[in-house]
Amino acid sequence: MTAQVTGTDILDVAREQVLERGVPLSQEQIAQVMRTGDDQLEALLALAHEVRMKYQGPAVEVEGIVSLKTGGCPEDCHFCSQSGQFTSPVRSVWLNIPELVRAAQQTAATGASEFCIVAAVRGPDEKLMQQMREGVAAIKAAVDIHVAASLGMLTQAQVDELVDMGVHRYNHNLEAGRSYFPQVVTTHSFDERLDTCRMVKESGMELCCGGLVGMGESIEQRAELAAQLGELEPHEVPLNFLNPRPGTPFGDLEPMESADALRTIAAFRLALPRTILRYAGGRELTLGDLGTRDGLLGGINAVIVGNYLTTLGRDPKEDLALLDELEMPIKALNETL
Amino acid sequence: MVTRTGASEPVAGGADRGSWCGQCGEPVDGADHARCARRSDLEPPRWCVHCRRRMKVQVTPGAWTASCIEHGSIERSTWSS
Ligand code: SF4
Ligand SMILES: [Zn+2]
Ligand SMILES: [Zn+2]
């Protein structure tokens, strides 16, 4: 007879396995953690925080992001207001190079070490690659900051060119676990996404690869995403909470409960003890000020400051004051976590 | 100074508050825009309050710019200096 695994048991197992031995939780164990009750939440967050402090330290990586090309994307990711396939009010627009440099300067002024240039595309065309060549060179000439990019699916030649430009990290999310992915995107496959992720890793660029939760997936499928990210071993995992966008297929879903969001953060930390775990979109809506603080004490060790691609974030001063209060220094440009 | 725009703040100059909600694109009068007003802290406007055209909106880390082809553009800083 197998004993029923209780919430307390799985936290004890996680303490010994992840904190003491550094072995990530398995998919089944991640799901068990995600199913623990509210009475266990405080202990769970405390454990995830201990894991983060032991394997990553107290520093927090701060990043700014900007949309170089907004809207009009041919893909149909059901959470995204930038798809041209839905009746979202987001219109197509390009950012010019002087404005791109200004955005990088503003980001650097917060103490951020990362600036990520994002485009709403299936993959880059020649026009976008040309904008990247000019834009990355202009930023590097004017601002001391690491430049990252997120431009969709890449060819090997494009990977090589981004490396040559000096792009040090590339973002390409899995979005969802493999079994739920077809409910989220139909215009490309999970394996196509994995192909780009693998090419990026092999190129020597750092891979930033995460996903979204709160899109109607089951706990098992949420755990599957964490486990599949763990297999990829990205340098960074950005965790997004669905912010339901008007006009998109997921526009009528309710935002995730903040306790579920916090359990997800802690479970991802226990699945990815050595990875940078970043707050990405949806945290203001899902967690608010109090939850933001709890997450930083529950496994998160990176933030996006300021606005997102099409929505607005908190004033960076509020985030920087919180980090100061929590005695979490901002990761310097020349440090690696 | 931080300038956050309200849902029915005019997008291009003038004292006229406009007839359309910048957040949802529905008429300002006759509908409840309380949710739109709350959303405006985390969302730039998408609709011109004067003519209900969808605007071109560019968000950057510290600001947003919204442009109507007929009524011009406006930029708002979202950071305290
Ligand atoms: S590929 Fe990116 S921009 Fe395009 S619809 Fe999907 S998430 Fe949105
Ligand atoms: Zn409205
Ligand atoms: Zn107008």
PDB file of N, CA and C and ligand atoms in Angstrom, chain B residues 21 23-25 33 36, ligand 2:
ATOM      1  N   CYS B  21     -14.709  56.513 -25.328  1.00  0.00           N
ATOM      2  CA  CYS B  21     -13.796  56.049 -24.281  1.00  0.00           C
ATOM      3  C   CYS B  21     -12.494  55.566 -24.928  1.00  0.00           C
ATOM      4  N   GLN B  23     -10.295  53.708 -23.705  1.00  0.00           N
ATOM      5  CA  GLN B  23      -9.954  52.335 -23.314  1.00  0.00           C
ATOM      6  C   GLN B  23     -10.768  51.290 -24.077  1.00  0.00           C
ATOM      7  N   CYS B  24     -12.096  51.522 -24.199  1.00  0.00           N
ATOM      8  CA  CYS B  24     -12.939  50.473 -24.794  1.00  0.00           C
ATOM      9  C   CYS B  24     -13.549  50.885 -26.129  1.00  0.00           C
ATOM     10  N   GLY B  25     -13.445  52.184 -26.475  1.00  0.00           N
ATOM     11  CA  GLY B  25     -13.962  52.632 -27.770  1.00  0.00           C
ATOM     12  C   GLY B  25     -15.466  52.813 -27.821  1.00  0.00           C
ATOM     13  N   HIS B  33     -17.998  53.176 -17.461  1.00  0.00           N
ATOM     14  CA  HIS B  33     -16.576  53.034 -17.795  1.00  0.00           C
ATOM     15  C   HIS B  33     -15.702  52.943 -16.552  1.00  0.00           C
ATOM     16  N   CYS B  36     -12.892  50.689 -17.165  1.00  0.00           N
ATOM     17  CA  CYS B  36     -11.933  51.334 -18.077  1.00  0.00           C
ATOM     18  C   CYS B  36     -11.046  52.304 -17.300  1.00  0.00           C
TER      19      CYS B  36
HETATM   20 ZN    ZN C   2     -14.725  52.434 -21.625  1.00  0.00          ZN
END
